[in-house]
Coordinates of N, CA and C in Angstrom, one line a residue:
V1 N 17.2 -9.5 -12.9 CA 16.4 -10.4 -12.3 C 15.2 -10.0 -13.0
K2 N 13.9 -10.4 -13.7 CA 13.4 -10.8 -14.0 C 12.8 -9.8 -13.6
P3 N 11.1 -8.8 -14.4 CA 9.7 -8.9 -12.0 C 9.9 -9.7 -12.0
A4 N 9.0 -9.8 -11.7 CA 8.4 -11.1 -10.5 C 6.6 -11.3 -11.5
E5 N 6.4 -9.8 -12.4 CA 5.0 -10.1 -13.2 C 5.4 -11.7 -14.5
N6 N 6.7 -11.5 -14.8 CA 7.2 -12.1 -15.4 C 7.5 -13.0 -15.9
I7 N 7.4 -13.8 -14.6 CA 8.1 -15.0 -14.0 C 7.0 -16.2 -13.7
P8 N 6.5 -17.7 -14.4 CA 5.6 -17.7 -14.4 C 5.2 -18.2 -12.3
V9 N 3.7 -18.7 -12.7 CA 2.7 -18.6 -10.5 C 4.1 -20.2 -10.0
S10 N 3.9 -21.5 -11.9 CA 4.2 -22.7 -11.6 C 6.1 -22.1 -10.8
R11 N 6.5 -21.8 -11.6 CA 7.7 -21.6 -10.7 C 8.1 -20.1 -9.3
R12 N 6.9 -19.5 -9.4 CA 6.9 -18.2 -8.2 C 6.0 -19.3 -6.9
H13 N 6.4 -21.1 -7.3 CA 5.8 -21.9 -6.1 C 7.0 -23.1 -6.0
L14 N 7.8 -22.5 -7.1 CA 9.2 -23.8 -6.9 C 10.5 -23.3 -6.0
N15 N 9.6 -21.7 -6.4 CA 10.5 -20.9 -6.0 C 10.6 -20.5 -4.4
A16 N 8.7 -20.4 -3.6 CA 8.7 -19.9 -2.7 C 8.9 -22.5 -2.3
G17 N 9.0 -22.5 -2.4 CA 9.4 -24.6 -2.1 C 10.7 -24.2 -1.0
F18 N 11.6 -24.6 -2.6 CA 12.5 -23.6 -2.1 C 12.8 -23.3 -0.5
Q19 N 12.5 -22.5 -1.1 CA 13.4 -21.0 0.6 C 12.5 -21.4 1.7
A20 N 11.2 -21.8 1.4 CA 10.2 -23.0 3.0 C 11.4 -24.6 2.7
Y21 N 11.8 -24.8 1.9 CA 12.7 -25.6 2.7 C 14.2 -26.0 2.6
T22 N 14.9 -24.2 2.6 CA 15.8 -24.7 3.2 C 15.8 -24.3 4.4
K23 N 14.7 -22.9 5.2 CA 14.5 -23.2 6.4 C 14.0 -24.1 7.5
K24 N 13.8 -24.9 6.7 CA 13.6 -26.5 6.9 C 11.5 -26.2 7.7
D25 N 11.4 -25.4 6.5 CA 9.7 -25.0 6.7 C 9.3 -26.3 5.8
Y26 N 9.2 -27.7 5.8 CA 8.7 -29.1 5.1 C 7.4 -29.1 5.1
I27 N 6.2 -28.4 5.7 CA 5.2 -28.2 6.0 C 4.3 -26.9 4.3
T28 N 5.5 -26.0 4.5 CA 4.8 -25.0 4.0 C 5.2 -25.4 2.3
A29 N 6.5 -25.3 1.8 CA 7.6 -26.0 1.1 C 6.2 -26.9 -0.1
L30 N 6.1 -28.1 1.0 CA 4.7 -29.5 0.8 C 4.5 -28.7 -0.1
K31 N 3.3 -27.7 0.5 CA 2.5 -27.1 0.0 C 2.2 -26.9 -1.4
H32 N 3.8 -25.7 -0.8 CA 4.0 -24.7 -2.9 C 4.0 -25.8 -4.1
Y33 N 5.1 -27.0 -3.7 CA 5.5 -28.2 -4.2 C 3.6 -29.0 -5.0
N34 N 2.6 -29.2 -3.6 CA 1.7 -29.8 -4.0 C 0.8 -29.3 -5.7
T35 N 0.8 -27.0 -4.8 CA -0.3 -26.6 -5.9 C 0.2 -26.6 -6.6
I36 N 2.1 -26.2 -7.6 CA 2.2 -26.6 -8.6 C 1.4 -28.6 -9.3
L37 N 1.9 -29.1 -8.8 CA 1.6 -30.8 -8.9 C -0.1 -30.6 -8.9
V38 N -1.1 -30.1 -8.6 CA -2.6 -29.7 -8.8 C -3.2 -28.8 -9.5
K39 N -2.7 -27.5 -9.6 CA -2.8 -26.8 -10.1 C -2.4 -25.9 -11.7
H40 N -0.6 -26.6 -11.2 CA -0.4 -26.5 -12.5 C 0.6 -27.7 -12.9
A41 N -0.7 -28.5 -13.5 CA -0.2 -29.9 -13.7 C 0.5 -29.8 -15.3
K42 N 0.1 -29.1 -15.9 CA 0.4 -28.9 -16.9 C 2.1 -28.0 -17.0
S43 N 2.5 -27.5 -16.6 CA 4.1 -26.9 -16.4 C 4.9 -27.3 -16.4
A44 N 6.2 -26.3 -16.0 CA 7.1 -27.3 -17.0 C 7.8 -27.3 -15.5
E45 N 7.4 -27.2 -14.6 CA 7.9 -27.3 -13.2 C 8.0 -28.3 -12.3
V46 N 6.6 -28.9 -13.3 CA 6.1 -30.0 -12.1 C 7.6 -30.9 -12.1
K47 N 7.8 -31.8 -12.9 CA 9.1 -32.6 -12.7 C 9.6 -32.5 -11.6
S48 N 10.7 -30.7 -11.6 CA 11.0 -29.8 -10.2 C 9.9 -30.5 -9.2
A49 N 9.4 -30.6 -9.4 CA 8.5 -30.0 -8.2 C 7.5 -31.4 -7.7
Y50 N 8.5 -32.7 -8.7 CA 8.6 -34.1 -7.7 C 9.8 -34.5 -7.5
L51 N 10.8 -33.9 -7.6 CA 12.5 -33.9 -7.3 C 12.4 -33.5 -5.9
A52 N 11.9 -31.9 -6.0 CA 12.1 -31.7 -4.4 C 11.2 -31.4 -4.0
K53 N 9.6 -32.8 -3.8 CA 9.3 -33.4 -2.7 C 10.0 -34.3 -1.9
A54 N 10.8 -35.4 -3.3 CA 11.7 -36.4 -3.2 C 12.4 -36.4 -2.1
K55 N 13.7 -34.8 -2.3 CA 14.2 -34.8 -1.5 C 14.0 -34.2 0.1
L56 N 12.5 -33.3 0.1 CA 12.2 -33.4 1.2 C 11.6 -34.9 2.2
Y57 N 11.1 -35.1 1.6 CA 10.5 -37.2 2.3 C 12.3 -37.4 2.6
Q58 N 13.3 -37.3 1.7 CA 14.5 -38.3 2.1 C 14.8 -37.9 3.1
E59 N 14.5 -36.5 3.0 CA 16.3 -35.7 4.6 C 14.8 -36.4 5.5
M60 N 12.9 -35.9 6.3 CA 12.9 -36.3 6.6 C 12.6 -38.6 7.5
G61 N 13.2 -38.2 6.3 CA 12.9 -39.8 6.2 C 12.2 -40.5 5.9
L62 N 11.5 -40.3 5.1 CA 10.2 -41.4 4.4 C 10.2 -41.4 2.9
I63 N 11.4 -42.6 3.3 CA 12.7 -43.6 1.4 C 10.6 -44.0 0.5
E64 N 10.2 -44.3 1.1 CA 9.1 -45.0 0.5 C 8.3 -43.8 -0.7
Q65 N 8.1 -42.5 0.6 CA 7.7 -41.9 0.3 C 8.9 -40.8 -1.3
A66 N 10.0 -40.8 -1.0 CA 11.1 -39.8 -1.6 C 11.2 -40.8 -2.9
Q67 N 11.2 -42.2 -2.6 CA 11.8 -43.2 -4.3 C 10.1 -42.6 -5.0
Y68 N 9.4 -42.3 -4.4 CA 7.6 -42.7 -5.2 C 7.5 -41.3 -6.4
N69 N 8.0 -40.0 -5.7 CA 7.8 -39.1 -6.2 C 9.2 -39.0 -7.3
V70 N 10.6 -39.2 -7.1 CA 10.8 -39.6 -8.0 C 10.8 -40.7 -9.3
K71 N 10.1 -41.9 -9.2 CA 8.9 -42.0 -9.9 C 8.2 -41.4 -10.9
L72 N 8.1 -40.6 -10.0 CA 6.8 -40.4 -10.9 C 7.4 -38.9 -11.4
A73 N 9.4 -38.7 -11.4 CA 9.2 -37.3 -11.9 C 10.2 -37.8 -13.2
Q74 N 10.3 -39.4 -13.6 CA 10.5 -40.0 -14.1 C 10.3 -40.3 -15.9
E75 N 8.6 -40.5 -14.4 CA 7.6 -41.3 -15.2 C 7.9 -39.5 -16.3
I76 N 8.2 -38.8 -16.0 CA 7.1 -37.2 -16.9 C 8.2 -37.4 -18.0
E77 N 9.8 -37.3 -17.6 CA 10.4 -37.3 -18.6 C 10.6 -38.6 -19.6
Q78 N 10.1 -39.4 -19.4 CA 10.3 -40.0 -20.5 C 9.3 -39.4 -21.4
K79 N 7.9 -39.0 -21.1 CA 6.6 -38.5 -21.6 C 7.6 -37.9 -22.8
T80 N 8.0 -37.0 -22.7 CA 8.8 -36.0 -22.3 C 9.9 -35.7 -23.4
K81 N 10.7 -37.8 -24.0 CA 11.4 -37.9 -24.9 C 10.4 -37.9 -25.8

């Protein structure tokens, strides 16, 4: 396990979001995912944040929001090819 200071802030937000998601604390999870998308928009975690939001929205029954976030993740994948 790497010391926390070597883990990028964006990765820490992703991990915190996943932990909140597993506890069904969706508001906290969304805050962490959105922090990545707003404050760390160039990070490697952006695609994962969109996919995590999609999964969260799907679980909440918000299918349109889920599909939209999948689309955004796919667009990032297209840009990185």
